[in-house]
XYZ file of C-alpha atoms in Angstrom:
685
model
C 40.854 -30.562 72.058
C 37.611 -30.248 73.991
C 35.472 -33.291 73.508
C 32.079 -33.706 75.094
C 31.770 -37.132 73.465
C 32.649 -39.889 75.964
C 36.240 -39.998 77.172
C 38.550 -37.136 76.310
C 42.008 -35.771 76.912
C 43.948 -32.579 77.513
C 46.438 -31.282 74.975
C 48.107 -28.075 73.922
C 45.327 -26.961 71.626
C 42.583 -26.916 74.202
C 41.114 -28.981 76.996
C 38.854 -31.838 77.718
C 37.359 -33.684 80.621
C 37.030 -37.430 80.975
C 34.236 -38.252 83.358
C 31.331 -37.134 85.507
C 28.597 -35.025 83.854
C 30.572 -34.637 80.627
C 30.849 -38.352 80.004
C 28.165 -40.833 79.194
C 28.348 -44.499 78.366
C 27.280 -45.578 74.914
C 24.548 -48.173 74.859
C 23.442 -50.083 71.786
C 23.002 -46.926 69.795
C 24.733 -43.691 70.779
C 22.689 -40.618 71.570
C 23.308 -37.441 69.664
C 26.888 -36.503 70.421
C 28.402 -33.111 70.974
C 32.035 -32.768 69.954
C 33.833 -29.462 70.343
C 37.279 -29.405 68.804
C 39.635 -26.471 69.223
C 41.942 -26.189 66.243
C 45.301 -24.501 65.925
C 45.280 -21.287 63.925
C 45.826 -21.597 60.187
C 48.418 -19.530 58.348
C 46.123 -16.551 58.253
C 45.762 -16.622 62.031
C 42.206 -17.920 61.853
C 41.305 -20.172 64.756
C 38.031 -21.929 65.294
C 36.209 -24.403 67.451
C 34.035 -26.895 65.651
C 30.783 -28.161 67.086
C 29.173 -31.410 66.011
C 25.699 -32.448 67.079
C 24.798 -35.652 65.363
C 23.885 -39.279 65.689
C 26.589 -41.107 63.742
C 24.539 -44.245 63.242
C 21.058 -44.600 61.912
C 18.945 -47.048 63.870
C 19.127 -50.558 62.487
C 16.517 -53.024 63.566
C 16.670 -56.734 64.422
C 18.983 -58.817 62.258
C 20.272 -55.876 60.251
C 22.094 -54.401 63.253
C 25.710 -53.400 62.853
C 28.636 -55.259 64.330
C 29.421 -51.949 65.960
C 26.175 -52.373 67.922
C 27.742 -53.657 71.131
C 27.985 -52.685 74.742
C 31.449 -51.158 74.991
C 31.405 -51.166 78.761
C 31.878 -54.926 79.095
C 35.534 -55.592 79.802
C 37.206 -58.028 82.112
C 38.634 -55.296 84.267
C 35.359 -53.437 84.406
C 36.784 -50.374 82.683
C 34.760 -48.389 80.217
C 35.954 -48.866 76.658
C 35.987 -45.985 74.196
C 33.931 -46.890 71.156
C 34.283 -45.497 67.639
C 31.515 -45.548 65.086
C 33.392 -43.722 62.334
C 33.825 -46.687 60.016
C 30.340 -48.038 60.629
C 28.448 -44.871 59.753
C 25.729 -45.307 57.182
C 26.570 -44.339 53.622
C 23.770 -41.802 53.371
C 24.781 -39.895 56.491
C 27.188 -37.030 56.874
C 30.308 -37.661 58.904
C 32.739 -35.251 60.483
C 36.399 -35.759 59.584
C 37.687 -33.216 62.083
C 40.256 -34.417 64.557
C 43.359 -33.071 66.223
C 45.506 -34.169 63.261
C 43.198 -32.691 60.614
C 43.629 -28.939 60.995
C 44.125 -27.874 57.396
C 43.542 -29.029 53.849
C 47.059 -30.378 53.496
C 46.724 -32.462 56.657
C 43.368 -33.792 55.524
C 44.871 -35.056 52.270
C 47.541 -36.900 54.241
C 45.058 -38.574 56.593
C 44.398 -42.095 55.184
C 41.166 -42.451 57.154
C 39.470 -39.339 55.719
C 41.287 -38.548 52.479
C 39.028 -38.850 49.425
C 41.580 -37.685 46.881
C 39.980 -36.421 43.683
C 36.528 -37.347 45.006
C 36.292 -34.181 47.145
C 33.503 -32.158 45.535
C 33.640 -28.422 44.834
C 31.884 -27.444 48.058
C 34.177 -29.615 50.169
C 37.268 -28.198 48.451
C 36.187 -24.713 49.504
C 35.185 -25.711 53.012
C 38.387 -27.618 53.812
C 40.977 -25.357 52.127
C 41.760 -27.855 49.370
C 41.871 -25.387 46.472
C 45.185 -25.669 44.699
C 46.134 -28.814 46.578
C 44.168 -30.950 44.122
C 43.897 -30.821 40.344
C 40.549 -29.393 39.177
C 38.988 -32.689 38.084
C 36.376 -34.219 40.411
C 35.821 -37.968 40.005
C 34.019 -40.518 42.131
C 36.992 -42.587 43.305
C 40.537 -42.554 41.992
C 43.862 -44.022 43.002
C 45.634 -41.845 45.553
C 48.401 -42.654 47.994
C 47.506 -42.940 51.668
C 43.799 -43.455 51.078
C 42.427 -46.237 53.251
C 38.961 -46.436 51.730
C 40.331 -46.444 48.209
C 42.768 -49.227 49.105
C 39.958 -51.478 50.301
C 37.649 -50.491 47.465
C 40.331 -51.478 44.981
C 41.100 -54.734 46.789
C 37.455 -55.774 47.120
C 36.705 -55.092 43.451
C 39.849 -56.856 42.191
C 40.437 -59.491 44.831
C 41.531 -62.314 42.516
C 44.209 -60.173 40.871
C 45.408 -58.386 44.013
C 45.300 -61.168 46.620
C 48.770 -62.453 45.595
C 50.027 -58.865 45.909
C 48.524 -58.206 49.332
C 49.358 -61.631 50.721
C 51.265 -64.720 49.565
C 53.635 -64.785 47.833
C 54.397 -61.023 47.915
C 54.017 -60.675 51.684
C 57.000 -62.976 52.164
C 59.214 -60.656 50.148
C 57.819 -57.679 52.052
C 58.773 -59.293 55.370
C 62.298 -59.979 54.165
C 62.685 -56.272 53.350
C 60.400 -54.832 56.019
C 63.162 -52.926 57.768
C 64.023 -50.976 54.625
C 60.421 -50.268 53.576
C 59.091 -49.230 57.007
C 57.641 -45.703 56.807
C 54.931 -45.255 59.405
C 53.491 -47.399 62.223
C 50.827 -49.831 61.060
C 50.813 -51.926 64.212
C 52.355 -52.313 67.665
C 55.849 -53.633 68.341
C 56.075 -55.179 71.809
C 59.587 -56.222 72.799
C 61.316 -57.467 75.915
C 62.044 -53.813 76.688
C 58.310 -53.308 77.305
C 58.043 -56.126 79.835
C 55.971 -54.881 82.759
C 54.498 -52.056 80.653
C 52.561 -53.895 77.946
C 49.196 -52.511 78.995
C 50.598 -48.998 78.668
C 51.886 -49.893 75.199
C 48.435 -51.105 74.142
C 46.981 -47.780 75.264
C 49.358 -45.993 72.893
C 47.384 -47.378 69.954
C 44.919 -44.668 68.849
C 41.912 -46.963 68.422
C 40.094 -48.291 71.470
C 37.403 -50.594 70.073
C 39.654 -53.411 68.889
C 37.862 -56.573 67.780
C 40.640 -58.585 66.079
C 44.344 -58.824 66.893
C 46.765 -60.779 64.716
C 50.011 -61.421 66.574
C 53.299 -63.047 65.564
C 56.733 -63.448 67.100
C 58.288 -63.759 63.647
C 60.011 -67.089 64.305
C 58.475 -69.055 61.430
C 57.361 -66.689 58.682
C 55.753 -68.746 55.898
C 58.510 -71.045 54.631
C 61.171 -68.369 55.121
C 62.109 -69.088 58.716
C 63.018 -66.650 61.482
C 62.565 -63.042 60.343
C 62.292 -61.569 63.832
C 60.723 -58.146 64.085
C 60.352 -57.987 60.300
C 57.529 -60.520 60.516
C 55.182 -57.558 61.098
C 54.193 -57.805 57.427
C 52.195 -60.952 58.248
C 49.761 -59.403 60.796
C 49.342 -56.329 58.582
C 48.577 -58.473 55.531
C 46.208 -60.785 57.405
C 44.207 -57.906 58.868
C 43.876 -56.189 55.500
C 42.164 -59.407 54.393
C 39.945 -59.394 57.480
C 38.645 -56.042 56.237
C 38.542 -56.667 52.491
C 37.238 -60.245 52.584
C 35.399 -60.409 55.905
C 34.199 -56.836 56.290
C 35.769 -56.150 59.703
C 36.312 -52.395 60.191
C 39.960 -51.325 59.678
C 39.919 -49.367 62.928
C 38.882 -52.538 64.797
C 42.032 -54.394 63.665
C 45.369 -54.348 65.473
C 48.578 -55.946 64.103
C 51.093 -56.897 66.794
C 54.650 -58.235 66.664
C 56.217 -59.703 69.796
C 59.956 -59.085 69.537
C 62.008 -61.440 71.696
C 65.061 -61.321 69.424
C 66.040 -63.475 66.445
C 68.324 -66.416 65.747
C 68.789 -65.279 62.159
C 72.486 -64.450 61.954
C 72.027 -62.454 58.772
C 69.580 -60.114 60.520
C 71.695 -59.851 63.661
C 74.598 -58.682 61.516
C 72.473 -56.326 59.400
C 73.097 -52.725 60.459
C 69.619 -51.778 59.221
C 67.717 -54.483 61.139
C 64.934 -52.771 63.117
C 64.405 -55.352 65.869
C 66.187 -56.398 69.064
C 69.766 -57.403 68.324
C 69.925 -60.503 70.489
C 69.249 -64.195 70.235
C 65.691 -65.288 70.943
C 64.460 -65.402 74.512
C 63.051 -68.797 75.441
C 61.595 -70.629 78.406
C 60.256 -68.667 81.348
C 61.308 -65.266 79.992
C 59.327 -65.875 76.786
C 56.331 -67.351 78.613
C 56.126 -64.419 81.048
C 56.151 -61.853 78.231
C 53.420 -63.695 76.313
C 51.313 -64.098 79.439
C 51.583 -60.402 80.224
C 50.531 -59.637 76.653
C 47.513 -61.958 76.756
C 46.425 -60.605 80.136
C 46.841 -56.985 79.036
C 44.805 -57.568 75.873
C 41.914 -59.013 77.828
C 42.020 -56.218 80.400
C 42.250 -53.493 77.758
C 39.868 -54.729 75.070
C 37.643 -57.215 76.870
C 36.897 -60.909 76.629
C 35.412 -60.822 73.129
C 38.492 -59.595 71.260
C 39.735 -62.278 68.852
C 43.467 -63.012 69.114
C 44.856 -64.812 66.074
C 48.279 -66.428 66.500
C 50.281 -66.326 63.287
C 53.593 -67.907 62.243
C 54.839 -69.022 65.646
C 57.319 -71.904 65.692
C 55.817 -75.341 66.400
C 57.018 -75.605 69.991
C 55.344 -72.303 70.930
C 52.295 -72.481 68.641
C 50.818 -75.614 70.202
C 51.627 -74.556 73.757
C 50.068 -71.097 73.361
C 46.906 -72.470 71.757
C 46.500 -75.127 74.455
C 47.201 -72.679 77.285
C 44.879 -69.847 76.253
C 42.056 -71.564 74.339
C 40.111 -72.039 77.587
C 40.525 -68.471 78.865
C 40.650 -66.293 75.722
C 39.040 -66.064 72.295
C 42.077 -67.412 70.419
C 42.651 -68.970 67.025
C 45.815 -70.245 65.356
C 45.542 -69.815 61.617
C 48.488 -72.097 60.843
C 46.966 -74.958 62.829
C 43.213 -74.388 62.683
C 42.723 -72.096 59.683
C 44.789 -74.266 57.356
C 43.012 -77.361 58.649
C 39.588 -75.868 58.015
C 40.304 -74.756 54.442
C 41.933 -78.086 53.544
C 39.028 -80.036 55.019
C 36.666 -77.914 52.906
C 38.654 -78.838 49.792
C 38.526 -82.527 50.671
C 34.780 -82.427 51.325
C 34.297 -80.784 47.926
C 36.670 -83.257 46.228
C 34.562 -86.170 47.498
C 31.794 -85.005 45.175
C 34.172 -85.832 42.305
C 35.913 -88.986 43.533
C 33.017 -90.362 45.566
C 32.864 -91.966 48.989
C 33.119 -90.417 52.451
C 36.154 -89.211 54.367
C 36.196 -92.506 56.263
C 36.601 -94.379 52.950
C 39.913 -92.650 52.181
C 43.511 -92.957 53.393
C 45.582 -89.832 54.001
C 49.348 -89.379 53.851
C 51.043 -86.124 54.911
C 54.523 -84.895 54.132
C 55.191 -82.554 57.037
C 54.218 -83.042 60.678
C 54.365 -79.513 62.039
C 51.587 -77.082 62.939
C 49.791 -77.274 59.603
C 50.169 -81.021 59.046
C 49.054 -82.151 62.493
C 46.337 -79.493 62.605
C 44.828 -80.661 59.313
C 45.129 -84.306 60.332
C 43.347 -83.680 63.628
C 40.439 -81.829 62.014
C 40.024 -84.590 59.399
C 39.957 -87.146 62.206
C 37.372 -85.076 64.101
C 35.145 -84.897 61.022
C 35.461 -88.651 60.403
C 34.578 -89.296 64.046
C 31.617 -86.938 63.807
C 30.292 -88.519 60.608
C 30.709 -92.154 61.649
C 30.564 -92.021 65.477
C 33.960 -93.720 65.337
C 36.247 -93.093 68.343
C 38.733 -90.332 67.587
C 41.659 -92.675 68.254
C 40.394 -95.061 65.575
C 39.756 -92.226 63.117
C 43.392 -91.126 63.466
C 44.553 -94.523 62.186
C 43.361 -93.563 58.706
C 45.953 -90.776 58.639
C 49.750 -91.197 58.412
C 52.429 -88.511 58.601
C 55.993 -88.323 57.309
C 58.465 -85.918 58.898
C 62.146 -85.226 58.230
C 63.101 -88.603 59.720
C 60.561 -90.652 57.782
C 57.185 -92.195 58.527
C 55.959 -91.556 62.086
C 55.607 -94.983 63.655
C 55.338 -96.402 67.170
C 58.964 -97.478 67.261
C 59.854 -93.751 67.302
C 57.406 -92.786 70.065
C 60.051 -91.972 72.697
C 61.791 -89.406 70.494
C 58.687 -87.701 69.087
C 57.430 -84.249 70.050
C 54.164 -84.383 71.967
C 52.003 -83.167 69.077
C 53.289 -85.965 66.811
C 52.659 -88.872 69.206
C 48.937 -89.350 68.351
C 50.027 -90.153 64.772
C 52.504 -92.924 65.616
C 50.912 -96.089 64.219
C 51.978 -99.718 63.942
C 54.054 -99.849 60.753
C 57.585 -100.707 59.811
C 59.949 -97.714 59.586
C 60.012 -95.976 56.184
C 62.624 -93.367 55.316
C 61.498 -91.768 52.046
C 58.186 -90.501 50.705
C 57.816 -92.706 47.649
C 58.215 -95.842 49.784
C 55.603 -94.465 52.187
C 53.204 -93.927 49.270
C 53.691 -97.488 48.066
C 53.384 -98.866 51.593
C 50.407 -96.852 52.901
C 48.606 -96.687 49.520
C 46.939 -93.336 50.229
C 44.129 -91.838 48.168
C 45.057 -88.350 49.381
C 48.582 -86.856 49.498
C 49.023 -83.571 51.374
C 52.228 -81.555 51.557
C 52.906 -79.170 54.457
C 56.671 -79.639 54.664
C 57.799 -76.149 53.659
C 60.334 -77.791 51.346
C 59.951 -77.197 47.627
C 59.799 -79.901 44.940
C 59.469 -82.843 47.323
C 56.507 -84.268 45.371
C 58.765 -85.655 42.675
C 57.678 -87.228 39.416
C 58.129 -90.658 40.994
C 55.868 -89.754 43.924
C 53.049 -88.302 41.788
C 53.223 -91.216 39.340
C 52.955 -93.637 42.262
C 49.799 -91.812 43.442
C 48.378 -91.962 39.913
C 49.107 -95.691 39.673
C 47.194 -96.314 42.906
C 44.183 -94.079 42.211
C 42.006 -93.195 39.247
C 41.703 -89.636 40.577
C 44.545 -88.996 43.040
C 44.033 -86.027 45.354
C 47.262 -84.025 45.629
C 47.479 -80.931 47.840
C 50.774 -79.024 47.681
C 50.215 -76.479 50.436
C 53.566 -74.981 51.408
C 54.130 -71.248 50.936
C 55.476 -69.238 49.232
C 55.421 -70.556 45.662
C 59.121 -71.440 45.734
C 58.493 -73.815 48.653
C 55.504 -75.603 47.086
C 55.963 -79.402 47.038
C 55.149 -79.397 43.319
C 53.642 -77.067 40.748
C 50.195 -77.386 39.234
C 51.699 -78.209 35.850
C 53.792 -81.014 37.340
C 50.795 -82.520 39.167
C 48.568 -82.538 36.078
C 51.297 -83.679 33.700
C 52.697 -86.505 35.837
C 49.176 -87.820 36.596
C 48.074 -87.620 32.931
C 45.524 -84.959 33.817
C 43.781 -87.106 36.441
C 44.927 -85.385 39.634
C 42.629 -83.254 41.740
C 45.090 -80.562 42.703
C 45.190 -77.657 45.129
C 48.050 -75.517 46.363
C 48.804 -72.986 49.064
C 50.112 -70.321 46.682
C 48.441 -69.423 43.378
C 49.319 -71.135 40.094
C 48.183 -70.201 36.597
C 45.724 -72.425 34.691
C 47.325 -75.439 33.006
C 46.473 -76.856 29.591
C 46.935 -80.613 29.213
C 45.787 -82.671 26.225
C 43.464 -79.916 25.060
C 41.804 -79.410 28.452
C 42.368 -76.372 30.668
C 42.674 -77.075 34.389
C 42.219 -74.253 36.898
C 44.158 -75.241 40.028
C 42.460 -74.649 43.343
C 44.151 -72.570 45.999
C 43.716 -73.854 49.546
C 44.193 -70.352 50.858
C 43.405 -69.667 54.493
C 41.872 -66.400 53.314
C 38.773 -68.419 52.456
C 38.273 -69.225 56.133
C 39.671 -66.798 58.694
C 37.863 -63.593 57.544
C 34.445 -65.281 57.650
C 35.288 -67.148 60.830
C 36.372 -63.908 62.502
C 33.247 -62.078 61.369
C 31.063 -64.897 62.707
C 32.779 -64.757 66.099
C 32.458 -60.966 66.285
C 28.832 -60.711 65.218
C 27.736 -63.436 67.658
C 29.825 -62.030 70.495
C 31.494 -65.423 70.952
C 33.827 -65.827 73.915
C 35.634 -69.026 72.841
C 36.551 -70.845 69.613
C 35.259 -74.425 69.455
C 36.341 -77.172 67.036
C 32.739 -77.477 65.845
C 32.965 -73.887 64.573
C 35.912 -74.882 62.373
C 33.962 -77.846 61.023
C 30.999 -75.555 60.335
C 33.277 -73.151 58.450
C 34.652 -76.028 56.331
C 31.209 -77.303 55.436
C 29.995 -73.793 54.589
C 32.950 -73.237 52.235
C 32.541 -76.632 50.539
C 28.848 -75.873 49.963
C 29.791 -72.826 47.860
C 31.521 -74.939 45.174
C 29.291 -75.316 42.089
C 29.193 -77.889 39.302
C 30.684 -75.276 36.994
C 33.686 -75.112 39.310
C 34.024 -78.912 39.313
C 33.934 -78.983 35.507
C 37.025 -76.750 35.484
C 38.835 -78.949 37.975
C 38.244 -76.538 40.858
C 37.404 -77.683 44.367
C 37.225 -74.153 45.770
C 34.855 -71.373 44.658
C 36.363 -68.373 42.837
C 37.699 -65.591 45.042
C 35.668 -62.961 43.217
C 32.699 -64.124 45.330
C 34.662 -64.041 48.582
C 32.430 -61.587 50.458
C 29.390 -63.714 49.747
C 31.355 -66.790 50.804
C 32.527 -65.067 54.000
C 28.952 -64.087 54.861
C 27.812 -67.726 54.625
C 30.797 -68.929 56.672
C 30.166 -66.226 59.288
C 26.493 -67.196 59.488
C 27.280 -70.889 60.049
C 29.988 -70.103 62.610
C 27.644 -67.749 64.471
C 24.870 -70.359 64.376
C 27.229 -72.882 65.937
C 28.236 -70.347 68.611
C 24.580 -69.877 69.536
C 24.023 -73.640 69.504
C 26.981 -74.227 71.845
C 25.955 -71.426 74.203
C 29.127 -69.434 73.475
C 27.397 -66.400 71.909
C 26.751 -63.307 74.016
C 24.954 -61.087 71.504
C 21.245 -61.486 72.150
C 18.718 -61.926 70.745
C 19.919 -64.123 67.910
C 19.198 -62.524 64.512
C 16.587 -64.379 62.445
C 18.598 -64.288 59.212
C 22.280 -64.702 60.005
C 23.474 -64.452 56.393
C 21.698 -61.122 55.902
C 22.969 -59.964 59.276
C 26.547 -60.835 58.295
C 26.237 -58.922 55.024
C 24.902 -55.856 56.830
C 27.742 -56.014 59.352
C 30.429 -55.744 56.677
C 32.529 -52.609 56.329
C 31.822 -50.620 53.165
C 34.733 -48.510 51.859
C 32.503 -46.133 49.898
C 33.298 -42.453 50.416
C 31.099 -40.520 52.828
C 29.924 -36.926 52.627
C 31.376 -34.442 55.105
C 29.533 -31.791 57.069
C 30.258 -28.168 56.390
C 32.700 -26.781 58.935
C 31.343 -23.815 60.913
C 33.419 -21.755 63.363
C 32.167 -21.783 66.934
C 31.028 -18.464 68.406
C 32.504 -18.098 71.886
C 30.656 -14.831 72.410
C 27.411 -16.682 71.831
C 28.460 -19.250 74.429
C 29.307 -16.466 76.896
C 25.962 -14.786 76.255
C 24.217 -18.097 76.704
C 25.984 -18.722 79.993
C 24.884 -15.248 81.111
C 21.331 -16.564 81.372
C 22.304 -18.940 84.159
C 22.653 -16.337 86.872
C 19.997 -18.118 88.898
C 21.213 -21.644 88.248
C 22.123 -24.213 90.877
C 25.812 -23.702 90.132
C 25.697 -20.492 92.201
C 28.017 -18.772 89.753
C 26.775 -15.250 89.096
C 26.158 -13.916 85.614
C 29.239 -11.725 85.684
C 31.403 -14.588 86.874
C 29.983 -16.934 84.216
C 30.633 -14.466 81.419
C 34.108 -13.819 82.743
C 34.931 -17.521 82.835
C 33.622 -17.949 79.287
C 35.800 -15.094 78.051
C 38.847 -16.484 79.805
C 38.060 -19.908 78.428
C 38.095 -18.524 74.885
C 41.389 -16.749 75.414
C 43.046 -19.727 77.021
C 41.947 -21.961 74.135
C 43.542 -19.567 71.655
C 46.791 -19.304 73.583
C 47.074 -22.969 74.540
C 47.150 -22.262 78.301
C 46.411 -25.729 79.665
C 45.985 -24.850 83.321
C 43.763 -21.861 82.586
C 41.623 -23.885 80.213
C 41.105 -26.639 82.742
C 40.224 -24.245 85.557
C 37.632 -22.432 83.444
C 36.276 -25.615 82.026
C 35.648 -27.075 85.462
C 33.309 -24.126 86.038
C 31.646 -24.240 82.649
C 31.002 -27.972 82.565
C 28.549 -27.708 85.467
C 26.075 -26.348 82.968
C 26.858 -29.034 80.378
C 23.467 -30.753 80.414
C 21.609 -27.595 79.410
C 24.344 -26.457 77.020
C 24.222 -29.814 75.193
C 20.486 -29.514 74.695
C 20.883 -26.197 72.912
C 24.052 -26.892 70.954
């Protein structure tokens, strides 16, 4: 392929250069590009070179600029970064679907990025050899396999119905069977075998302008435990929500699984397991691999790429977040995302039960990533609201782990992330005794153990509070501490309930309750969009608090009347835009934003930045006339290149022949001569 559009490469269908006069660096808006693509001959022997001369983005002023409007040259290593505008092109502009992999109608229909299925119009069916490959009907948008835009269109328009299919609880089942359902690469697998070569592995990914990476090591997948390499379903699912709910371009998302082995004996003995067949690497070996990965990401994609840690075990999750939060743009959804969405639910619930956060007492079942993360963010918000020292704010929050209530008498045996929650209290072994002893107004479950909020526990909460707040957050549904029906029934319909996985509405005493879902999908897509559109370089706790407050502000009185403390998901893109705006505003306030100047209307800016999966119209494909190029080059007999007219025409003819035959060396030699006249050629073509 010959590409005169930024960086290029050499392959067996043609040639390309990568620097000097043929390359130019994209600024905020790309100049008209020239792309020449040599295609393999079709069945009839026809071969052509396609020429594109277009500006793929219309100019967008002020606060309506696109997220794609960035300086792609800013990386830590100083390298130029290839930048793609394909997904950000305006709806009313023509785009060119031609690429090395799209050389015939059949290939085009199998390309998920450009396939339009039955929406190809009559003219396009003729131009791209689609006659006979599609039924005769032409419709605007219909369900077709391997159609990226259709997938997101369907998900955006039916988010409430399809969210449980795309993510929890279905994603858990998909991870358990990922080895048997794997068909094509949807992300990068980085194992111990790639140690020392991770940067090369990152370069194997076809997209260069990556803005969000979701990475897991598969050790703690939802409530299912160690699934090893098969945990890839989690990053894929999360990033599909970044696009559908937060509007981040699909091509800017990269799912990654770090494979250091698995301690799951069932997988190790499974002949069809697709990951490393060894027990998990730990200690220095694990730390070195992760550090190489983090360093390679920053060198390859720059400082502003968001890295989201997902489903790491507790001992690694806290260490990784603490280690890299000061040097990278990192976010742990299990610790910070869960905390932010739960805090939003509590802030909204206060409008029903009254009082402030400082007026309430909180009891957690579960003291892992989610439990301690939520507790810390609640304490931060209490401290912020009351100017109370953080240490004092923590005393309003108690946690129960597998050994009972966390108290000071256990301090020497506690993991470091549990020690801030060890208070002066007598030891308590079981949950119901902790409820009766602490007398909480809020009960939150993050244990990952199903049915631990027993009838006795919920009734104790109801006896202590007129409107007990009960959050059963563990995923998937089978691991939920209690069901919505149990919470409403055992509290005589007085509980304010939310769960991690979805539950159907519950009718009790003639009233229908719609349980809230404290789903992280409310937070991380909008948070990610806010970080991207502001060009933030670090994640600050105040951004998480801003996201929580923005989400709580979207709950209406109509929602409260139905027992909901979260807004309906059908409005999720609007919700994400408001969250993104508040997060971006906080980034500017803290001096962590690099995109200047600050847009005047951040909500409108966020909405305009969002990816739109609507189909685009394609340009008509026209074969390139090499004879015309040769004749054109003939006019340069007096040019500064000092190549005579006869020589120029000869090189052009050879160039054409070499392109047809796939002679790499000949193509490159001729091209080195021809590219000297690139500046003038570009002006005319």
